Short mmCIF file of C-alpha atoms in Angstrom, two decimals:
data_model
loop_
_atom_site.label_atom_id
_atom_site.label_comp_id
_atom_site.label_asym_id
_atom_site.label_seq_id
_atom_site.Cartn_x
_atom_site.Cartn_y
_atom_site.Cartn_z
CA UNK A 1 2.30 -33.74 -9.12
CA UNK A 2 3.19 -30.05 -10.06
CA UNK A 3 4.75 -28.29 -6.97
CA UNK A 4 3.64 -24.67 -7.81
CA UNK A 5 0.33 -22.64 -8.85
CA UNK A 6 1.71 -22.06 -12.11
CA UNK A 7 2.51 -25.01 -12.97
CA UNK A 8 -0.89 -26.20 -12.04
CA UNK A 9 -2.42 -23.78 -13.98
CA UNK A 10 -0.61 -24.83 -16.95
CA UNK A 11 -1.39 -28.42 -16.44
CA UNK A 12 -5.03 -27.68 -15.95
CA UNK A 13 -5.16 -26.14 -19.51
CA UNK A 14 -3.36 -29.03 -21.01
CA UNK A 15 -5.33 -31.55 -19.66
CA UNK A 16 -8.58 -29.82 -20.39
CA UNK A 17 -7.77 -28.12 -23.59
CA UNK A 18 -9.08 -24.40 -22.52
CA UNK A 19 -7.37 -21.59 -21.44
CA UNK A 20 -7.30 -21.39 -17.53
CA UNK A 21 -7.13 -18.64 -15.04
CA UNK A 22 -6.65 -19.49 -11.15
CA UNK A 23 -7.91 -16.77 -9.09
CA UNK A 24 -8.42 -16.70 -5.07
CA UNK A 25 -11.61 -16.45 -3.48
CA UNK A 26 -11.62 -12.65 -3.83
CA UNK A 27 -11.18 -12.81 -7.46
CA UNK A 28 -7.76 -11.60 -7.71
CA UNK A 29 -5.37 -13.28 -9.95
CA UNK A 30 -2.89 -16.19 -8.94
CA UNK A 31 -1.87 -17.47 -12.54
CA UNK A 32 -3.20 -18.19 -15.90
CA UNK A 33 -1.98 -20.18 -18.94
CA UNK A 34 -3.03 -19.96 -22.56
CA UNK A 35 -4.24 -22.49 -24.54
CA UNK A 36 -4.30 -21.36 -28.15
CA UNK A 37 -5.63 -17.59 -28.62
CA UNK A 38 -9.06 -17.80 -27.43
CA UNK A 39 -9.78 -14.63 -24.85
CA UNK A 40 -12.73 -12.51 -23.88
CA UNK A 41 -12.85 -9.41 -21.91
CA UNK A 42 -13.26 -10.90 -18.59
CA UNK A 43 -10.17 -13.16 -19.05
CA UNK A 44 -8.36 -10.12 -20.34
CA UNK A 45 -9.64 -7.88 -17.65
CA UNK A 46 -8.00 -10.29 -15.01
CA UNK A 47 -4.78 -10.91 -16.75
CA UNK A 48 -4.08 -6.84 -17.23
CA UNK A 49 -5.32 -5.55 -13.90
CA UNK A 50 -4.61 -9.01 -11.86
CA UNK A 51 -8.18 -8.85 -10.76
CA UNK A 52 -11.74 -9.42 -11.81
CA UNK A 53 -14.18 -6.20 -11.89
CA UNK A 54 -16.66 -6.16 -8.82
CA UNK A 55 -19.84 -6.38 -11.71
CA UNK A 56 -17.97 -10.10 -13.02
CA UNK A 57 -17.47 -11.20 -9.26
CA UNK A 58 -21.06 -10.13 -8.58
CA UNK A 59 -22.38 -11.82 -11.82
CA UNK A 60 -20.17 -15.18 -11.42
CA UNK A 61 -21.10 -15.52 -7.49
CA UNK A 62 -24.75 -15.56 -8.55
CA UNK A 63 -24.09 -19.04 -9.87
CA UNK A 64 -23.26 -20.42 -6.36
CA UNK A 65 -19.74 -20.81 -6.96
CA UNK A 66 -18.68 -19.78 -3.64
CA UNK A 67 -20.95 -22.75 -2.09
CA UNK A 68 -20.19 -25.33 -5.07
CA UNK A 69 -18.45 -28.50 -4.48
CA UNK A 70 -18.32 -29.40 -8.05
CA UNK A 71 -18.00 -27.75 -11.26
CA UNK A 72 -20.34 -24.80 -12.06
CA UNK A 73 -21.04 -23.93 -15.83
CA UNK A 74 -21.34 -20.33 -16.28
CA UNK A 75 -23.72 -19.41 -19.45
CA UNK A 76 -21.88 -16.87 -22.13
CA UNK A 77 -23.42 -13.43 -22.67
CA UNK A 78 -22.53 -13.19 -26.26
CA UNK A 79 -23.84 -9.55 -26.62
CA UNK A 80 -21.24 -8.25 -23.99
CA UNK A 81 -18.55 -10.75 -25.92
CA UNK A 82 -18.07 -12.85 -22.96
CA UNK A 83 -17.56 -16.42 -23.35
CA UNK A 84 -19.23 -19.65 -21.75
CA UNK A 85 -16.96 -20.82 -19.00
CA UNK A 86 -16.33 -23.66 -16.46
CA UNK A 87 -15.18 -22.97 -12.78
CA UNK A 88 -13.58 -25.72 -10.79
CA UNK A 89 -13.76 -24.48 -7.07
CA UNK A 90 -10.39 -24.85 -5.46
CA UNK A 91 -11.17 -26.09 -2.01
CA UNK A 92 -9.14 -27.73 0.80
CA UNK A 93 -10.68 -28.85 3.91
CA UNK A 94 -14.08 -28.22 2.87
CA UNK A 95 -12.64 -24.35 2.52
CA UNK A 96 -13.02 -22.59 -0.81
CA UNK A 97 -9.61 -20.84 -1.50
CA UNK A 98 -10.18 -20.03 -5.18
CA UNK A 99 -11.51 -20.63 -8.80
CA UNK A 100 -10.15 -22.48 -11.68
CA UNK A 101 -11.82 -20.96 -14.81
CA UNK A 102 -11.74 -22.63 -18.26
CA UNK A 103 -12.89 -20.97 -21.34
CA UNK A 104 -15.22 -23.00 -22.78
CA UNK A 105 -18.04 -21.76 -24.80
CA UNK A 106 -18.60 -24.86 -26.69
CA UNK A 107 -18.91 -26.94 -23.69
CA UNK A 108 -15.91 -29.41 -24.83
CA UNK A 109 -15.00 -30.23 -21.34
CA UNK A 110 -17.56 -33.39 -20.24
CA UNK A 111 -17.95 -33.93 -16.51
CA UNK A 112 -15.70 -36.99 -16.84
CA UNK A 113 -13.09 -34.68 -18.39
CA UNK A 114 -13.57 -32.07 -15.51
CA UNK A 115 -13.50 -35.15 -12.77
CA UNK A 116 -9.80 -35.87 -14.02
CA UNK A 117 -8.69 -32.19 -12.95
CA UNK A 118 -10.21 -32.73 -9.36
CA UNK A 119 -6.57 -33.81 -8.17
CA UNK A 120 -5.21 -30.59 -9.65
CA UNK A 121 -7.85 -28.59 -8.04
CA UNK A 122 -7.09 -30.38 -4.77
CA UNK A 123 -3.37 -29.91 -4.94
CA UNK A 124 -4.15 -26.14 -5.93
CA UNK A 125 -6.55 -26.05 -2.91
CA UNK A 126 -3.56 -27.26 -0.62
CA UNK A 127 -1.35 -24.53 -1.64
CA UNK A 128 -3.48 -21.85 -1.14
CA UNK A 129 -4.25 -22.75 1.74
CA UNK A 130 -0.79 -23.40 3.05
CA UNK A 131 0.33 -19.54 1.54
CA UNK A 132 -2.65 -18.28 3.06
CA UNK A 133 -1.76 -19.54 6.63
CA UNK A 134 1.69 -18.64 6.16
CA UNK A 135 1.05 -15.01 4.93
CA UNK A 136 -1.68 -14.73 8.06
CA UNK A 137 1.05 -16.15 10.31
CA UNK A 138 3.90 -13.77 8.88
CA UNK A 139 1.59 -11.10 9.16
CA UNK A 140 0.95 -11.49 12.91
CA UNK A 141 4.35 -11.94 13.40
CA UNK A 142 5.01 -8.55 11.74
CA UNK A 143 2.64 -6.98 14.04
CA UNK A 144 4.01 -8.32 17.05
CA UNK A 145 7.45 -6.70 15.43
CA UNK A 146 5.59 -3.29 15.84
CA UNK A 147 4.47 -3.81 19.40
CA UNK A 148 5.06 -1.35 22.28
CA UNK A 149 6.18 -4.37 24.36
CA UNK A 150 9.71 -5.30 24.20
CA UNK A 151 9.19 -8.83 25.08
CA UNK A 152 6.74 -9.33 22.19
CA UNK A 153 9.04 -7.91 19.90
CA UNK A 154 12.10 -9.93 20.93
CA UNK A 155 10.04 -13.14 20.47
CA UNK A 156 8.63 -12.06 17.19
CA UNK A 157 12.14 -11.11 16.00
CA UNK A 158 13.68 -14.62 16.99
CA UNK A 159 10.48 -16.59 15.39
CA UNK A 160 11.06 -14.27 12.07
CA UNK A 161 14.61 -14.96 12.17
CA UNK A 162 14.28 -18.59 12.31
CA UNK A 163 11.82 -18.42 9.51
CA UNK A 164 14.22 -16.56 7.20
CA UNK A 165 11.42 -14.68 5.96
CA UNK A 166 12.94 -11.19 6.44
CA UNK A 167 16.69 -10.83 5.95
CA UNK A 168 18.30 -7.64 7.01
CA UNK A 169 18.82 -4.89 6.05
CA UNK A 170 15.30 -3.77 5.44
CA UNK A 171 12.95 -1.08 4.57
CA UNK A 172 9.99 -0.18 6.60
CA UNK A 173 7.22 1.68 4.78
CA UNK A 174 3.90 3.29 5.82
CA UNK A 175 0.99 3.88 3.59
CA UNK A 176 -1.77 6.39 4.39
CA UNK A 177 -5.08 6.51 2.52
CA UNK A 178 -7.58 9.24 2.80
CA UNK A 179 -10.33 8.43 5.55
CA UNK A 180 -10.74 5.52 7.69
CA UNK A 181 -9.19 2.02 5.70
CA UNK A 182 -8.38 -0.62 8.01
CA UNK A 183 -8.80 -3.64 5.78
CA UNK A 184 -5.34 -5.10 5.06
CA UNK A 185 -4.11 -5.26 1.38
CA UNK A 186 -4.66 -8.50 -0.09
CA UNK A 187 -1.10 -10.57 0.01
CA UNK A 188 -1.74 -12.39 -2.89
CA UNK A 189 -1.33 -9.08 -4.80
CA UNK A 190 2.01 -8.29 -3.20
CA UNK A 191 5.51 -10.55 -3.71
CA UNK A 192 6.10 -13.07 -1.42
CA UNK A 193 9.05 -11.56 0.03
CA UNK A 194 6.83 -8.33 1.52
CA UNK A 195 5.24 -8.49 4.79
CA UNK A 196 2.18 -6.28 5.26
CA UNK A 197 -0.05 -5.46 8.10
CA UNK A 198 -2.60 -2.83 9.44
CA UNK A 199 -1.22 -1.33 12.56
CA UNK A 200 -2.70 1.77 14.14
CA UNK A 201 -4.38 2.77 11.17
CA UNK A 202 -1.28 2.40 9.20
CA UNK A 203 -0.54 -0.03 6.18
CA UNK A 204 2.71 -1.04 6.84
CA UNK A 205 4.94 -2.97 4.64
CA UNK A 206 8.46 -4.50 5.50
CA UNK A 207 10.85 -5.32 2.35
CA UNK A 208 14.24 -5.56 1.53
CA UNK A 209 16.26 -2.64 1.46
CA UNK A 210 17.89 -3.13 -1.77
CA UNK A 211 14.62 -2.03 -4.03
CA UNK A 212 11.68 -1.12 -1.58
CA UNK A 213 10.24 1.68 -3.97
CA UNK A 214 8.32 -1.08 -6.76
CA UNK A 215 6.53 -2.81 -3.60
CA UNK A 216 5.51 0.57 -2.15
CA UNK A 217 4.07 1.70 -5.80
CA UNK A 218 2.22 -1.51 -6.02
CA UNK A 219 0.61 -1.28 -2.68
CA UNK A 220 -0.54 2.45 -3.35
CA UNK A 221 -2.15 1.46 -6.44
CA UNK A 222 -4.08 -0.99 -4.55
CA UNK A 223 -5.01 1.47 -2.16
CA UNK A 224 -5.74 3.81 -4.54
CA UNK A 225 -8.24 0.95 -6.30
CA UNK A 226 -10.53 1.32 -3.13
CA UNK A 227 -10.85 5.22 -3.34
CA UNK A 228 -10.18 8.02 -6.25
CA UNK A 229 -7.82 9.91 -3.89
CA UNK A 230 -4.07 9.18 -3.70
CA UNK A 231 -2.30 7.87 -0.75
CA UNK A 232 0.94 9.20 0.79
CA UNK A 233 3.76 6.92 1.51
CA UNK A 234 6.80 7.24 4.00
CA UNK A 235 9.91 5.03 3.83
CA UNK A 236 12.72 4.31 6.05
CA UNK A 237 15.64 2.40 5.10
CA UNK A 238 17.99 0.69 5.93
CA UNK A 239 16.45 -0.81 9.13
CA UNK A 240 19.49 -3.10 10.10
CA UNK A 241 17.73 -5.53 12.46
CA UNK A 242 14.26 -7.21 13.15
CA UNK A 243 14.47 -5.63 16.34
CA UNK A 244 14.79 -2.07 14.79
CA UNK A 245 11.43 -2.66 12.90
CA UNK A 246 9.22 -0.81 15.43
CA UNK A 247 11.55 2.19 15.22
CA UNK A 248 11.47 2.19 11.45
CA UNK A 249 7.70 2.09 11.55
CA UNK A 250 7.65 4.89 13.96
CA UNK A 251 10.13 6.96 11.55
CA UNK A 252 8.29 6.17 8.12
CA UNK A 253 5.02 7.13 9.64
CA UNK A 254 6.33 10.44 10.08
CA UNK A 255 7.91 10.60 6.41
CA UNK A 256 4.14 9.52 5.58
CA UNK A 257 2.58 12.26 7.35
CA UNK A 258 4.91 14.73 5.59
CA UNK A 259 4.42 13.28 2.14
CA UNK A 260 1.90 15.10 -0.29
CA UNK A 261 -0.94 12.82 -1.71
CA UNK A 262 0.55 10.64 -4.20
CA UNK A 263 4.20 11.30 -2.93
CA UNK A 264 6.68 8.96 -0.84
CA UNK A 265 9.00 10.74 0.99
CA UNK A 266 12.06 8.94 2.94
CA UNK A 267 12.99 9.62 6.75
CA UNK A 268 16.60 10.73 5.51
CA UNK A 269 14.93 13.65 3.42
CA UNK A 270 12.51 15.38 6.02
CA UNK A 271 15.69 17.45 7.88
CA UNK A 272 13.79 19.28 10.87
CA UNK A 273 10.50 17.38 10.14
CA UNK A 274 12.51 14.54 11.99
CA UNK A 275 11.63 16.44 15.08
CA UNK A 276 7.80 15.04 14.65
CA UNK A 277 9.14 11.76 15.80
CA UNK A 278 10.66 12.88 19.03
CA UNK A 279 8.03 14.74 20.50
CA UNK A 280 4.23 15.22 20.48
CA UNK A 281 2.19 18.01 18.56
CA UNK A 282 1.30 19.67 21.68
CA UNK A 283 4.77 19.80 23.15
CA UNK A 284 6.19 21.02 19.76
CA UNK A 285 3.62 23.67 19.57
CA UNK A 286 4.05 25.02 23.01
CA UNK A 287 7.86 24.92 21.91
CA UNK A 288 8.03 26.73 18.57
CA UNK A 289 4.47 28.52 18.04
CA UNK A 290 4.67 31.84 20.28
CA UNK A 291 1.91 34.11 20.26
CA UNK A 292 3.45 36.42 17.66
CA UNK A 293 4.18 33.60 15.40
CA UNK A 294 0.45 32.54 16.03
CA UNK A 295 -0.52 35.81 14.92
CA UNK A 296 1.44 35.43 11.45
CA UNK A 297 -0.02 32.20 10.89
CA UNK A 298 -3.45 33.81 10.59
CA UNK A 299 -2.10 35.77 7.83
CA UNK A 300 -1.37 32.77 5.30
CA UNK A 301 0.29 35.15 2.49
CA UNK A 302 2.46 37.01 4.83
CA UNK A 303 3.61 33.60 6.49
CA UNK A 304 4.19 32.20 3.04
CA UNK A 305 6.47 35.25 2.18
CA UNK A 306 8.62 34.63 5.77
CA UNK A 307 8.78 30.81 4.80
CA UNK A 308 9.98 31.82 1.08
CA UNK A 309 12.34 34.30 2.38
CA UNK A 310 13.92 32.34 4.84
CA UNK A 311 14.28 29.71 2.52
CA UNK A 312 16.05 31.44 -0.03
CA UNK A 313 18.64 32.40 3.04
CA UNK A 314 17.05 35.79 3.74
CA UNK A 315 18.02 37.00 -0.07
CA UNK A 316 15.45 39.61 -0.89
CA UNK A 317 16.11 39.60 -4.44
CA UNK A 318 15.65 36.12 -5.19
CA UNK A 319 12.46 36.06 -2.77
CA UNK A 320 11.10 38.98 -4.84
CA UNK A 321 11.99 37.45 -7.94
CA UNK A 322 10.16 33.99 -6.78
CA UNK A 323 6.85 36.11 -5.55
CA UNK A 324 6.97 37.93 -8.79
CA UNK A 325 6.82 41.49 -6.53
CA UNK A 326 8.89 44.55 -6.37
CA UNK A 327 11.52 44.33 -3.78
CA UNK A 328 9.90 47.58 -2.00
CA UNK A 329 6.49 45.50 -1.69
CA UNK A 330 8.64 42.59 -0.07
CA UNK A 331 10.70 45.07 2.23
CA UNK A 332 6.80 46.37 3.33
CA UNK A 333 5.53 42.72 3.77
CA UNK A 334 8.52 41.84 5.68
CA UNK A 335 7.96 44.84 8.20
CA UNK A 336 4.81 43.58 8.81
CA UNK A 337 6.03 39.87 9.74
CA UNK A 338 8.47 41.73 12.57
CA UNK A 339 5.38 43.62 13.66
CA UNK A 340 3.36 40.67 13.88
CA UNK A 341 5.87 38.09 15.64
CA UNK A 342 8.06 40.56 17.36
CA UNK A 343 11.07 39.01 15.93
CA UNK A 344 13.90 40.65 14.02
CA UNK A 345 14.70 38.89 10.79
CA UNK A 346 18.26 40.27 10.65
CA UNK A 347 18.98 38.12 14.01
CA UNK A 348 19.79 34.65 13.20
CA UNK A 349 18.44 33.14 16.26
CA UNK A 350 15.50 34.96 15.50
CA UNK A 351 15.33 33.47 12.02
CA UNK A 352 15.76 29.78 13.18
CA UNK A 353 12.97 30.57 15.27
CA UNK A 354 10.62 31.58 12.90
CA UNK A 355 12.00 29.02 10.36
CA UNK A 356 11.48 26.27 12.62
CA UNK A 357 8.01 27.09 13.39
CA UNK A 358 6.82 27.47 9.71
CA UNK A 359 8.55 24.41 8.52
CA UNK A 360 6.74 22.50 11.79
CA UNK A 361 3.51 24.21 11.99
CA UNK A 362 1.81 22.71 8.66
CA UNK A 363 2.14 19.01 10.33
CA UNK A 364 1.17 19.92 14.04
CA UNK A 365 -2.29 18.99 14.57
CA UNK A 366 -4.37 22.25 15.80
CA UNK A 367 -1.82 24.48 14.90
#
């Protein structure tokens, strides 16, 4: 009996003489095997995008495949170019874990032949059930690594070390989609080496530190399939031990907070924004947002001028050029900035105070 799902799909295609597609119960692609060059839009969509559309899922589930214990024939829709197919439910212990689809427009697969594929479907059900259980268990252990309780984290680190599922150094990533989105990412659509969990509203991924960005981008695309707005991502690497995963998550969530939609920020690139990790918004606001600076923030154009001036190390020429204004206009704005804030822009400490406040303020809630 084949030892993996791809081999099972290939053996099913050879046995039944038809192109085969293995999907999980949420219609995400698990494996596929060609048999000739027969294809239709549904199969192509599943292979190219690694999932079937909601419309396809609705149509196929209408035939009762989620409750079926034996083969279900789905008729063709030739007007839409969709071929007839046979669905073999993939089950284990009376639970449906997926579907094995065979393109069979001419109904060449007889009931007797389909019955010969039953051991393959049973084996696939066992493997999918086992993988689902393993992923669930590892997801719970990852959640325990993120716990605020040291004893829970220590126990999870010991258990994960025994499984060998995570080998430091690691990368911890946080993805945030606009609006509430508590649903976890489908682990079938991520590499098996990636652990993922939803923790305190964050989609958390833990992967090898060697090349985490492809996994982050894959997870971002999965989130963006749920809505049109791009997600922001933060990354902390390297995380040198399982015990440090929680701190990696806290740093990665700061990086995600600082990232623009569609952007991935690394903790190492944040500079002064790392202060968001060590103090709460209220404490930072009290520390950096004086009444004078608050008055300046009420004038966005002047605040932007001040930030640009300080980003250019106080160079009037460079700032005026960046703003496309006459230098005298810039001097007038700088005088207004000093009047509003009570700070002197030729004083190094005052410039540091203002620059820090302007850097942090866009990321402080209620500022």
